[in-house]
Coordinates of C-alpha atoms in Angstrom, one line a residue:
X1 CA 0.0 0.0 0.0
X2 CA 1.8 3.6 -1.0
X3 CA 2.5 6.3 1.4
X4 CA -1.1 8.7 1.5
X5 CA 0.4 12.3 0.4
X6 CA 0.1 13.7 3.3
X7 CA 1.0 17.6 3.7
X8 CA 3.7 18.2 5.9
X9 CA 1.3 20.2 8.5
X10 CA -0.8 16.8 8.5
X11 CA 0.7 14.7 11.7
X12 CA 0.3 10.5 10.7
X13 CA 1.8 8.4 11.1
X14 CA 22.3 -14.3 39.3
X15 CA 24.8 -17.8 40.1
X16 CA 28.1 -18.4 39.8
X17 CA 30.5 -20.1 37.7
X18 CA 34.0 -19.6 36.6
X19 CA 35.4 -19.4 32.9
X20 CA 37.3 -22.5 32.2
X21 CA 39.2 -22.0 29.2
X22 CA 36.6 -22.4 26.5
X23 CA 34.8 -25.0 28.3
X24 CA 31.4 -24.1 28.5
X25 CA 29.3 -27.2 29.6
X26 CA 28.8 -25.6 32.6
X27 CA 27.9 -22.5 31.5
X28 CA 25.1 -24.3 29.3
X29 CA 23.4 -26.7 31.6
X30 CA 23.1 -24.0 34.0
X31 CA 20.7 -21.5 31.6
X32 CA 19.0 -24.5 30.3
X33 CA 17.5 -25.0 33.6
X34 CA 16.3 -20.8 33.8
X35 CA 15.1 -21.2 29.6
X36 CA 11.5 -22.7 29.0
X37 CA 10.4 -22.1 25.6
X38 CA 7.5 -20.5 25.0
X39 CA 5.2 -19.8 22.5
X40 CA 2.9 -16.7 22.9
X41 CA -0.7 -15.8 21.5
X42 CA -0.8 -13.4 18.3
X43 CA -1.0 -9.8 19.1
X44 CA -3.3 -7.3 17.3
X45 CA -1.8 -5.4 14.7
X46 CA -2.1 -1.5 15.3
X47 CA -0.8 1.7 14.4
X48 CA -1.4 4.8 15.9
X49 CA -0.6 9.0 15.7
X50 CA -2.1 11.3 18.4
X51 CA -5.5 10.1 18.3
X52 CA -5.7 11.1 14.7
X53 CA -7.6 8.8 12.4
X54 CA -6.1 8.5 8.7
X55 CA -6.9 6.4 5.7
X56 CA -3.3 5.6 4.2
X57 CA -4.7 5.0 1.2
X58 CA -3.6 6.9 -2.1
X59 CA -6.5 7.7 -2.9
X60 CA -7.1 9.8 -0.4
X61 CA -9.1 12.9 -0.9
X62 CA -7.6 16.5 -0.1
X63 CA -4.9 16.0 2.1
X64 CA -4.1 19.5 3.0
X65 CA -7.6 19.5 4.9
X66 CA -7.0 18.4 8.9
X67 CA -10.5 18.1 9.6
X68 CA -11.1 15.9 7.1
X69 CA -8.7 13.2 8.7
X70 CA -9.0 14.0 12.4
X71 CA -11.5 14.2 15.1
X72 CA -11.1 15.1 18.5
X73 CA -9.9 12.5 21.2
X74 CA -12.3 12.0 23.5
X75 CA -10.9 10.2 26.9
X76 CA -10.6 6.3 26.7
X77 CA -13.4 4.2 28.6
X78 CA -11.6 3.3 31.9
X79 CA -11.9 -0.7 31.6
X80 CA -9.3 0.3 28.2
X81 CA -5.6 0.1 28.6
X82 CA -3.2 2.9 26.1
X83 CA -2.6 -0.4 23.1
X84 CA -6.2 -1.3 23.1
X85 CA -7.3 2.8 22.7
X86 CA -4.2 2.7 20.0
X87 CA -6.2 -0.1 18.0
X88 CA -9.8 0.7 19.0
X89 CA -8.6 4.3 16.9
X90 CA -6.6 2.8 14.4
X91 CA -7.6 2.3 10.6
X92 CA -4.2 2.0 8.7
X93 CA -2.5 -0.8 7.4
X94 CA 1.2 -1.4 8.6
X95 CA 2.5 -1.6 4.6
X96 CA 3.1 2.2 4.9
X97 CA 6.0 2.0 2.8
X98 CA 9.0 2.4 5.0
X99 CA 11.7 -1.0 5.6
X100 CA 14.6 -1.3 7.0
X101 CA 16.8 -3.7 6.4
X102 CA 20.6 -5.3 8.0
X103 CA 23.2 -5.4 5.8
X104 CA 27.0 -5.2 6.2
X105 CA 28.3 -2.6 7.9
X106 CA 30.5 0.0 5.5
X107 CA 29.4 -1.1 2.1
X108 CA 27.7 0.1 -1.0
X109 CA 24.3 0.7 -1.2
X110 CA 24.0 -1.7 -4.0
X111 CA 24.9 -4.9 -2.4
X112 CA 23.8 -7.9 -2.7
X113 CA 24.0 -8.9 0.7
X114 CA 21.2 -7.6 2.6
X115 CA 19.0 -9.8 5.4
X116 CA 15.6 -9.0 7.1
X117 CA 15.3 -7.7 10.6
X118 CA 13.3 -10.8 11.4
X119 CA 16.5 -12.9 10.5
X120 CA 18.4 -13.7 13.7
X121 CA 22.0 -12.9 12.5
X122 CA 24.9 -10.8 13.9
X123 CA 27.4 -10.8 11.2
X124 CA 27.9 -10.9 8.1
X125 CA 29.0 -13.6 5.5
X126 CA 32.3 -12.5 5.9
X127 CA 32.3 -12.2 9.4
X128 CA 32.1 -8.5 9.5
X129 CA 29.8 -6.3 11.3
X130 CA 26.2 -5.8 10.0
X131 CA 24.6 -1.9 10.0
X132 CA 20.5 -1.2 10.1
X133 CA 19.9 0.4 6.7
X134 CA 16.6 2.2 5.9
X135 CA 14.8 2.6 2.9
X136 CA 15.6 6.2 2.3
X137 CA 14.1 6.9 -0.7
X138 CA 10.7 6.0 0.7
X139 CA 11.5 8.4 3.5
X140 CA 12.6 10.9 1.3
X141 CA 8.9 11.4 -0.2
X142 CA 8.5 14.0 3.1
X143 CA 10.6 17.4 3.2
X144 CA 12.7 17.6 6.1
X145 CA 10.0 20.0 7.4
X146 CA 7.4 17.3 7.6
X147 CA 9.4 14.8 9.9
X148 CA 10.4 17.7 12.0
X149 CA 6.8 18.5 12.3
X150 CA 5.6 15.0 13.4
X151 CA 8.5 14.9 16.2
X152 CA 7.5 17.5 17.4
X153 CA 3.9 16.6 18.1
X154 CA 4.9 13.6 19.8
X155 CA 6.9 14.9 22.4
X156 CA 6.0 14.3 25.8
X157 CA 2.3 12.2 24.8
X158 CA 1.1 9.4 26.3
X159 CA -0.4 8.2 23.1
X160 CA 1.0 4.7 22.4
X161 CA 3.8 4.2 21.4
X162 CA 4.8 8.1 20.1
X163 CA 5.2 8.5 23.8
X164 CA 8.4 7.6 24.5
X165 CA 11.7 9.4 23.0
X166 CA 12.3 6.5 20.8
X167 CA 9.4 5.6 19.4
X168 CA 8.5 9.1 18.9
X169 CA 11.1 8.5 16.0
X170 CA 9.5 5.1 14.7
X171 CA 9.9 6.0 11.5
X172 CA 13.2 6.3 11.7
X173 CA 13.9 3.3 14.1
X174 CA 11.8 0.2 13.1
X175 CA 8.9 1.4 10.9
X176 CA 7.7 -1.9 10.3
X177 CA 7.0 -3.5 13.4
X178 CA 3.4 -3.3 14.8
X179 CA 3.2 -1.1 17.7
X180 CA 1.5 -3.5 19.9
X181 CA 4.9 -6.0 19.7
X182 CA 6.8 -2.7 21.0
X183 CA 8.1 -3.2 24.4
X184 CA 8.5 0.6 25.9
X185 CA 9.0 2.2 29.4
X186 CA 8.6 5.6 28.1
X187 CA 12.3 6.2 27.5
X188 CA 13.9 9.2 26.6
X189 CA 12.8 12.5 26.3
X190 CA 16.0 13.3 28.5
X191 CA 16.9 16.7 29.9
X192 CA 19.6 19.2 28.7
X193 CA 21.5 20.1 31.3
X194 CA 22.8 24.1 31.2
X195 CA 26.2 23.8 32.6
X196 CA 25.9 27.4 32.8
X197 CA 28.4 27.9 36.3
X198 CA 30.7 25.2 35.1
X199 CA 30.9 26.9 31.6
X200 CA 31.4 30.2 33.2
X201 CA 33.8 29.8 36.5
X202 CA 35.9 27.1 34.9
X203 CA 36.2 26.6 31.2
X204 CA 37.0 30.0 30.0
X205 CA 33.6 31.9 30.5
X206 CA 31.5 29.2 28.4
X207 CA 27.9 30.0 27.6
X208 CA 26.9 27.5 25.6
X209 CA 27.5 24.3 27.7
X210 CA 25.2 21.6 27.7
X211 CA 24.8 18.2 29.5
X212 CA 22.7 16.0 27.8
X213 CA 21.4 13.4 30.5
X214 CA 21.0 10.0 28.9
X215 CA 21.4 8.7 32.5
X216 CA 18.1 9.9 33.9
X217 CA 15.8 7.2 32.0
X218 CA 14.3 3.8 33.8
X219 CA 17.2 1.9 34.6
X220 CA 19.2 4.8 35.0
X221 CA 21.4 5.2 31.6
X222 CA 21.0 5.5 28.1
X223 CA 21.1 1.7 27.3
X224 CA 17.4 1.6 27.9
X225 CA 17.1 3.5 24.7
X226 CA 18.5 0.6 22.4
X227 CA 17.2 -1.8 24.8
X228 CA 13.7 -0.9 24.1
X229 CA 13.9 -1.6 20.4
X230 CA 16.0 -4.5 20.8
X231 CA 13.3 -6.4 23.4
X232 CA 10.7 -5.0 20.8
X233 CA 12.1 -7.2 18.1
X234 CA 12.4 -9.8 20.3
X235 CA 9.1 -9.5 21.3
X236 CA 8.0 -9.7 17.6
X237 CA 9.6 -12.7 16.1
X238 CA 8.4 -14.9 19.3
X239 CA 4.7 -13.7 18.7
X240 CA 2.5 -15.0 16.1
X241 CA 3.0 -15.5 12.9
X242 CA 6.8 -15.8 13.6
X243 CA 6.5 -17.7 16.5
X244 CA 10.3 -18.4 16.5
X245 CA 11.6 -21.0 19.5
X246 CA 13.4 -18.0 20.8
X247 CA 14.4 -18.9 25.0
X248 CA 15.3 -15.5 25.9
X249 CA 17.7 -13.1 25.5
X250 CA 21.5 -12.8 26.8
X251 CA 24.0 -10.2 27.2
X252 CA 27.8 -9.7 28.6
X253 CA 27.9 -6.7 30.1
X254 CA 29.7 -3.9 32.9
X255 CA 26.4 -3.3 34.3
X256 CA 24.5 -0.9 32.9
X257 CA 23.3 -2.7 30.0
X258 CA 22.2 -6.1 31.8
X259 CA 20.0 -3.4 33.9
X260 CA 18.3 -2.6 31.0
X261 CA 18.5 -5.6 29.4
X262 CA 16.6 -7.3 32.8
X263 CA 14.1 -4.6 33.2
X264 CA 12.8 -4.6 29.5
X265 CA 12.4 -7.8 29.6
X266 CA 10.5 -8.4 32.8
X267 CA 8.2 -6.0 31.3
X268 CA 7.3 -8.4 28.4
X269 CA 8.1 -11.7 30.1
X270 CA 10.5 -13.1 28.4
X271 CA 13.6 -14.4 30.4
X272 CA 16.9 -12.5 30.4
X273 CA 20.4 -14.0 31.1
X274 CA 23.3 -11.5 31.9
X275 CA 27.0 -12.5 32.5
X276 CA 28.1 -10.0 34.6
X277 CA 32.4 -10.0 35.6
X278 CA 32.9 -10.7 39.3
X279 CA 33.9 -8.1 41.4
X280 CA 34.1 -5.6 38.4
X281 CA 30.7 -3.3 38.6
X282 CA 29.0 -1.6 41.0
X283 CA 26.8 -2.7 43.7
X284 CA 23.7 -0.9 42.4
X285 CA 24.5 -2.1 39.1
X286 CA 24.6 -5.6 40.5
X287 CA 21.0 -5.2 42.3
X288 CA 19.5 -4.0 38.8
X289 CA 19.4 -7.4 37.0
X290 CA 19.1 -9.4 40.7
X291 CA 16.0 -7.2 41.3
X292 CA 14.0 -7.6 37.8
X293 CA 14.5 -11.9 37.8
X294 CA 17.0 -12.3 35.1
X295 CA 19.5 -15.2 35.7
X296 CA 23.0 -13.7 36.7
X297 CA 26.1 -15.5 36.4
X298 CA 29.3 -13.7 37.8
X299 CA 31.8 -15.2 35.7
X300 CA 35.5 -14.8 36.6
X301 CA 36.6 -13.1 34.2
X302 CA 36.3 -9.2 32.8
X303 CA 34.0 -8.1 30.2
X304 CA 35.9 -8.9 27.4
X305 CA 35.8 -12.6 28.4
X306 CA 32.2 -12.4 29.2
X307 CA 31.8 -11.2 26.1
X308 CA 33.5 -14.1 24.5
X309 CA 31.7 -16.8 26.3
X310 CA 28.0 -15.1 25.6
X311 CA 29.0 -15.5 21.9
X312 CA 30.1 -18.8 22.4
X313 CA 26.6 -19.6 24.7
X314 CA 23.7 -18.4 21.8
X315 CA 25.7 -20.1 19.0
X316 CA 24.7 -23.2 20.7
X317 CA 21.5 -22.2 22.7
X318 CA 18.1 -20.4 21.2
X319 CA 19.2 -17.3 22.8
X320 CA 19.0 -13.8 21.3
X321 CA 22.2 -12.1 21.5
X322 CA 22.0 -8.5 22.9
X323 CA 25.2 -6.8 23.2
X324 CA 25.9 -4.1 20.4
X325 CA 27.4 -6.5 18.3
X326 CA 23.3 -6.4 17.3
X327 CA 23.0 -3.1 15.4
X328 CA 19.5 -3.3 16.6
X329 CA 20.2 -1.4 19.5
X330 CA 22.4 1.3 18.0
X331 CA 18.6 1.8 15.8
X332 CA 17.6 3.1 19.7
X333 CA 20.2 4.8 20.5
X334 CA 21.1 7.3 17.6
X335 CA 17.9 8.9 19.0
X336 CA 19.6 10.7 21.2
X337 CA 21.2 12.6 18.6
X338 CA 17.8 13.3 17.0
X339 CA 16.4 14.7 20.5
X340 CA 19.6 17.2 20.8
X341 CA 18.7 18.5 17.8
X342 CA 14.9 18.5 18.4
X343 CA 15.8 20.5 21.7
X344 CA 17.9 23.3 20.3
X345 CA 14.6 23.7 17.5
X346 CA 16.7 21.8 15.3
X347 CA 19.7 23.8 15.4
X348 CA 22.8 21.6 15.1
X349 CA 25.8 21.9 18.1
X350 CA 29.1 22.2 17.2
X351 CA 30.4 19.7 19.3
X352 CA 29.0 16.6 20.7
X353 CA 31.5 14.7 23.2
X354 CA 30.6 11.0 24.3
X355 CA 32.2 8.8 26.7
X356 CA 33.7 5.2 24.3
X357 CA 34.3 2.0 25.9
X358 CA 32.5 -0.7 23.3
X359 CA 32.2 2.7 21.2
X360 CA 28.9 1.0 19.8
X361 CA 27.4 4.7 21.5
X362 CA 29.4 7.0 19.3
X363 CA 28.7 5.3 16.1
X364 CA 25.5 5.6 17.1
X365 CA 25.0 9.7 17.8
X366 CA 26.8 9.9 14.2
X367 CA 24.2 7.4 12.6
X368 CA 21.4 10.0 14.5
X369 CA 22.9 13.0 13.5
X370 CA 23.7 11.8 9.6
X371 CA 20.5 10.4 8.7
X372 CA 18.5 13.8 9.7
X373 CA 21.2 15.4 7.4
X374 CA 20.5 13.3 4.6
X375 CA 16.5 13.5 5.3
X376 CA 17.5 17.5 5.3
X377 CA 16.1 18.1 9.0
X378 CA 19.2 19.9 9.2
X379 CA 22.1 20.7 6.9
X380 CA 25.1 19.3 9.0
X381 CA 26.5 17.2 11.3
X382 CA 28.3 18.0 14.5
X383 CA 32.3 17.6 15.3
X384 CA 32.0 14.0 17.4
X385 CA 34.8 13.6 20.3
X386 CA 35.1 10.0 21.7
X387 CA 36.3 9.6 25.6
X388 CA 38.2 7.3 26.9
X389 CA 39.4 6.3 30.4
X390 CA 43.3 6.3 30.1
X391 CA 43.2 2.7 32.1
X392 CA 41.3 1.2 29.0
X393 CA 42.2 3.4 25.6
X394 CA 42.4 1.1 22.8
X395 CA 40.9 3.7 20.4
X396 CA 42.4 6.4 21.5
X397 CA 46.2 4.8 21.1
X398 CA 44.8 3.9 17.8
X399 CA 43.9 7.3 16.9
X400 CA 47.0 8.9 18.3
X401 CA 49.0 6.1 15.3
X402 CA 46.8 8.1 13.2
X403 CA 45.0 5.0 12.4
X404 CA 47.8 3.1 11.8
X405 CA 47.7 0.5 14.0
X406 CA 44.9 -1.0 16.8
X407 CA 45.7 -3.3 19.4
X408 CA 43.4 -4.4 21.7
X409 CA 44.5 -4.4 25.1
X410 CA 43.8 -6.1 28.4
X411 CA 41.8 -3.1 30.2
X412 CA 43.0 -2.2 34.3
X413 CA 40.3 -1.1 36.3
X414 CA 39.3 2.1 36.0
X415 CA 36.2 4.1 38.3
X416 CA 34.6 4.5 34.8
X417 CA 33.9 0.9 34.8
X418 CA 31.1 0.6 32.5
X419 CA 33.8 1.8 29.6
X420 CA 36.6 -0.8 31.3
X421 CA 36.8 -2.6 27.7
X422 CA 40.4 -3.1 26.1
X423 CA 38.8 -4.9 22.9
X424 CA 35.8 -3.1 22.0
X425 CA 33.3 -4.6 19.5
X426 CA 32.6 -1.4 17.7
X427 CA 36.3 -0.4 16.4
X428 CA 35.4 -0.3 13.4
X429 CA 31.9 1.6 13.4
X430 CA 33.7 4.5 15.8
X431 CA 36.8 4.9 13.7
X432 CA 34.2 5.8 11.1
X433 CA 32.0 7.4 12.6
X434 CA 35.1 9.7 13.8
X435 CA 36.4 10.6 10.5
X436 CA 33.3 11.1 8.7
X437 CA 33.0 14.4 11.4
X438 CA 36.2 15.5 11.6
X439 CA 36.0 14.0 15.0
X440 CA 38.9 13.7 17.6
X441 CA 39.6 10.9 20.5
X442 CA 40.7 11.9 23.9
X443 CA 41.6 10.2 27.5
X444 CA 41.6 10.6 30.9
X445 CA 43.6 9.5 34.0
X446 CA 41.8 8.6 36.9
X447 CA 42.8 12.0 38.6
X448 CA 41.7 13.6 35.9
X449 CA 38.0 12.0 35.6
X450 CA 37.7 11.7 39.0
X451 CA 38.3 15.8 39.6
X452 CA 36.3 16.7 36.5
X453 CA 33.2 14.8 38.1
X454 CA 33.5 16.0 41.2
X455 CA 34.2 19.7 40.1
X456 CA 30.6 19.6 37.7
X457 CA 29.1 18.4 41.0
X458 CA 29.7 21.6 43.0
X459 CA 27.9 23.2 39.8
X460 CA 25.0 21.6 40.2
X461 CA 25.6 18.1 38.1
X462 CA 25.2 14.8 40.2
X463 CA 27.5 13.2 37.5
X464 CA 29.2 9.4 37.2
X465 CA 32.4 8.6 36.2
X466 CA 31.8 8.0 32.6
X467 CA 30.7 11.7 32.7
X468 CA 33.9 12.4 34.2
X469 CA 35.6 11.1 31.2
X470 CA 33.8 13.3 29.4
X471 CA 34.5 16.8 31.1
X472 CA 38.2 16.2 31.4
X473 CA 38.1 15.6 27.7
X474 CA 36.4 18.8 27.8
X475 CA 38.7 20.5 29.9
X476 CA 41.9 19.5 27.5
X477 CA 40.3 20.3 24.1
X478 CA 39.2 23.9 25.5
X479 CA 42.8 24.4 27.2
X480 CA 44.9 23.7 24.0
X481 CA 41.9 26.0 22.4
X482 CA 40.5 23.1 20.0
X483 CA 37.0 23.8 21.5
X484 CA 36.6 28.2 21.4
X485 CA 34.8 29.9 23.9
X486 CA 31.6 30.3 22.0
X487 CA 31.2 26.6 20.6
X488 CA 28.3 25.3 21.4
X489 CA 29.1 21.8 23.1
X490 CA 27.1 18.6 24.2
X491 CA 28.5 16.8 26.7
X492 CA 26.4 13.5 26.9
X493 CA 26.1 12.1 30.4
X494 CA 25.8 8.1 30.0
X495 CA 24.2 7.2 33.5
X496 CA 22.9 8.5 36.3
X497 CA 25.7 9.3 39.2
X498 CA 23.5 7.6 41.9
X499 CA 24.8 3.8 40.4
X500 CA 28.0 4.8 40.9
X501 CA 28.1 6.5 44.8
X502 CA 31.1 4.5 46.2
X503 CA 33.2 6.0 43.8
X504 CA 31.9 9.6 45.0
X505 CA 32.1 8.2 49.0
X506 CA 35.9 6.8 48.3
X507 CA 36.6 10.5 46.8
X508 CA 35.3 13.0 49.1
X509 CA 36.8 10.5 51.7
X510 CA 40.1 10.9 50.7
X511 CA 40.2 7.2 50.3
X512 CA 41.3 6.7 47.2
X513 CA 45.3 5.7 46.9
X514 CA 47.8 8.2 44.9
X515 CA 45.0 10.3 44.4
X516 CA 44.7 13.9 46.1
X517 CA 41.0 14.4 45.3
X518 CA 41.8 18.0 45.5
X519 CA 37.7 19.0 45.5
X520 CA 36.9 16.1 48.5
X521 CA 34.5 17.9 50.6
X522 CA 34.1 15.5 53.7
X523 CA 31.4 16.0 56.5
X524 CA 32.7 18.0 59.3
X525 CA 32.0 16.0 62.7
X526 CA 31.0 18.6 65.3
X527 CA 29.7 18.0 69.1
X528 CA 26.4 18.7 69.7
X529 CA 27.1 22.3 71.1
X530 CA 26.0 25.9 70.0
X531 CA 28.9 26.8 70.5
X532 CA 30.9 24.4 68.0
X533 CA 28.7 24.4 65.4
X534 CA 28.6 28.2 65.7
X535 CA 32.4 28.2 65.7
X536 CA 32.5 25.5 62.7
X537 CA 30.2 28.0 60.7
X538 CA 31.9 30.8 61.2
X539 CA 35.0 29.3 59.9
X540 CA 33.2 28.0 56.9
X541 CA 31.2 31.1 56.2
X542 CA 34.8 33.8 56.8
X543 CA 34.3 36.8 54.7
X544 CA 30.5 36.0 53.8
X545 CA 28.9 37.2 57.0
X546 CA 27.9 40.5 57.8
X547 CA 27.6 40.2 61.8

């Protein structure tokens, strides 16, 4: 069915086990005994805009006339959930005329070799890594103007699924799959932080500082927005009339992305299986995955091994694979890029720094930011920097040989742990990425991250490590004058600094060895006297009192 005409004013639409040298009998007869198979009921097809109803026919009659198309929403009867309003309302056919499609990553756009979305594959014939390509000439039949337009309407709705910050893109992410299949905790929609104090007192007078916080989402960082569409697919190919023998879904991971990986899939019901490195993430990522009833193993090992056997594990199990390896979940994340852009009225920043440990993330802000230049939502792309912790810098040294020579590397621990990866999966997508915006790799020491976190604190930021990363990259590129004054600058902010507390207790403790933590600001411990906490004020308060 073609694509109705639309006008572009018109809005449519855990246990543990230990890594024994490739040996993974144990690690296999322990998840078969967490992986029933299951086989759910259909689900209704649906498809739904702002309580709009369209006929997506093309024979539709004058499409420049709303009230032709649309009535006014009246509130849902209260027995009725959001999906069953969203296909009580709906009329249109999911053939609207947009695909999307895997096919090798970094190739032409004429090959050969192209597989559905409802394949279950990770790489390519050659072994290489496989990219999400859309059908851009379909979504080339709306000006730039239109898809602005419709993004913009479906900020901040309930209506299902435009709701959330990814799906408000649908379009863009997986426009084929039927809305009722999409798993969705309202994602996204993340603020933009004004590091207006930061900017001013301590990077050269600043204005134009921004924090974009990925970290305050569901689980508490911005894997939940690839997680979402990931789980969604998932979701699909084990309903009807796929009904594939899928046993649940697996991931290696430093924390974060087991979190979302166990929370989206407790919402659908589908079983989740995380291998997690022992001793190697934080307590409050730990609880995450514990909390939502995946199965944990704490493997001994670091990520890079976990990562190893979980590729190992779904060759030989009916497990869906969800580290980034699956360019499904980039699809989720380059919306972050989008929603920058959709905040600043779709003006583009000059520069957009992200912390790299997989570097999966950074591939996926350029994929975000190119694709609206190619649709013509905006006219360019931003400068991309990629941080790195100096304890686990594989892309950076490789950058530094001028892209000469990569080495993976065995990563030391690092308080940015969720980035402690020495051979990251997405090399190859990053290094591209990089040059295709002139873009620019920096690291940090522990110090360094550790003081740039805490000193955005006393502005107002509650930031993590990974953020740390960031800033001191920040810091560097503005003191050798790479970044000017006036710039403006996105600082993306990976999770939330709340799952990462002991590193802020060990710092304003003064615990942490060879480090001075030169902005530690430890309690003051003062008897219960007028007198001493008057004198303790006093002290603190020298030259602001007027007494």
């Amino acid at each position: 069915m073609a694509v109705a005409a639309f006008s572009p004013s018109f809005f449519c639409s855990l246990s543990s086990i230990t890594d024994s040298e490739g040996k993974n009998d144990n690690v296999i007869s322990t998840l078969n005994r967490f992986l029933p198979f299951r086989n759910p009921g259909a689900f209704l097809l649906l498809r739904h805009c702002r309580g709009t109803r369209i006929s997506c026919s093309s024979t539709a009659s004058d499409p420049t006339s709303v009230h032709h198309h649309q009535q006014l929403k009246s509130r849902r009867p209260p027995e009725e959930n959001i999906r069953e309003e969203a296909c009580r309302r709906d009329e249109a056919s999911a053939s609207h005329g947009f695909s999307a499609c895997y096919v090798p990553f970094d190739v032409p756009a004429d090959t050969a070799e192209t597989y559905s979305l409802d394949d279950v594959v990770y790489r390519s014939r050659s072994g290489g890594l496989l990219d999400v390509r859309h059908d851009l000439s379909a979504l080339k039949r709306f000006p730039g103007s239109y898809w602005r337009a419709l993004f913009d309407s479906r900020v901040g709705r309930t209506t299902w699924p435009y709701g959330s910050g990814v799906w408000s893109k649908k379009e863009f992410v997986l426009p084929e799959i039927d809305p009722d299949h999409i798993v969705s905790l309202f994602e996204g929609n993340s603020n933009l932080f004004w590091a207006e104090r930061l900017g001013r007192d301590h990077l050269g007078g600043m204005p134009d500082l921004w924090v974009k916080h990925c970290g305050i989402s569901h689980t508490g960082s911005f894997k939940d927005l690839g997680m979402t569409v990931l789980v969604s697919q998932v979701n699909r190919l084990r309903s009807a009339p796929f009904n594939r023998p899928i046993a649940g879904v697996g991931c290696a991971s430093t924390g974060d992305t087991s979190a979302a990986l166990s929370a989206y899939c407790a919402a659908a019901g589908i079983p989740a299986i995380v291998f997690l490195p022992t001793d190697r993430i934080s307590l409050a990522q730990l609880v995450q995955p514990i909390a939502n009833g995946a199965t944990v193993l704490s493997i001994d090992t670091d990520f890079d091994g976990c990562m190893r056997l979980i590729r190992e594990v779904t060759a030989e199990l009916p497990i869906y694979l969800a580290n980034s390896l699956n360019s499904l979940r980039l699809e989720g994340q380059k919306t972050a890029a989008i929603e920058i852009l959709q905040q600043f009225d779709w003006e583009v920043p000059d520069w957009v720094i992200v912390p790299g440990g997989n570097l999966g993330n950074i591939y996926a802000f350029y994929k975000g930011f190119e694709m609206c230049r190619e649709l013509e939502l905006v006219d360019r792309v931003p400068r991309l920097v990629c941080a790195q912790a100096a304890n686990a810098n594989p892309l950076y040294l490789y950058y530094k040989s001028g892209w000469a020579d990569f080495k993976p590397l065995v990563a030391a621990d690092t308080f940015a742990s969720a980035i402690q990866i020495g051979d990251p999966v997405s090399i190859d997508r990053a290094v591209f990425a990089l040059k295709a915006t002139g873009g620019i790799v920096e690291e940090a020491t522990e110090e360094e991250l550790m003081d740039a976190m805490s000193l955005a604190d006393r502005t107002g930021l509650f930031a993590c490590p990974h953020t740390g990363v960031a800033l001191a990259a920040l810091f560097k590129l503005r003191e050798r004058g790479v970044i000017k004054m006036n710039d403006r600058t996105i600082v993306v902010s990976t999770a939330h600094g709340l799952k990462f507390s002991q590193s802020k207790v060990a710092y304003h403790s003064k615990e942490v060895a060879n480090m001075a933590c030169q902005y530690a600001n430890p309690p003051v411990t003062v008897t219960a006297n007028f007198g001493a906490v008057m004198d303790v004020l006093k002290k603190k308060l020298d030259g602001k009192l007027s007494l």
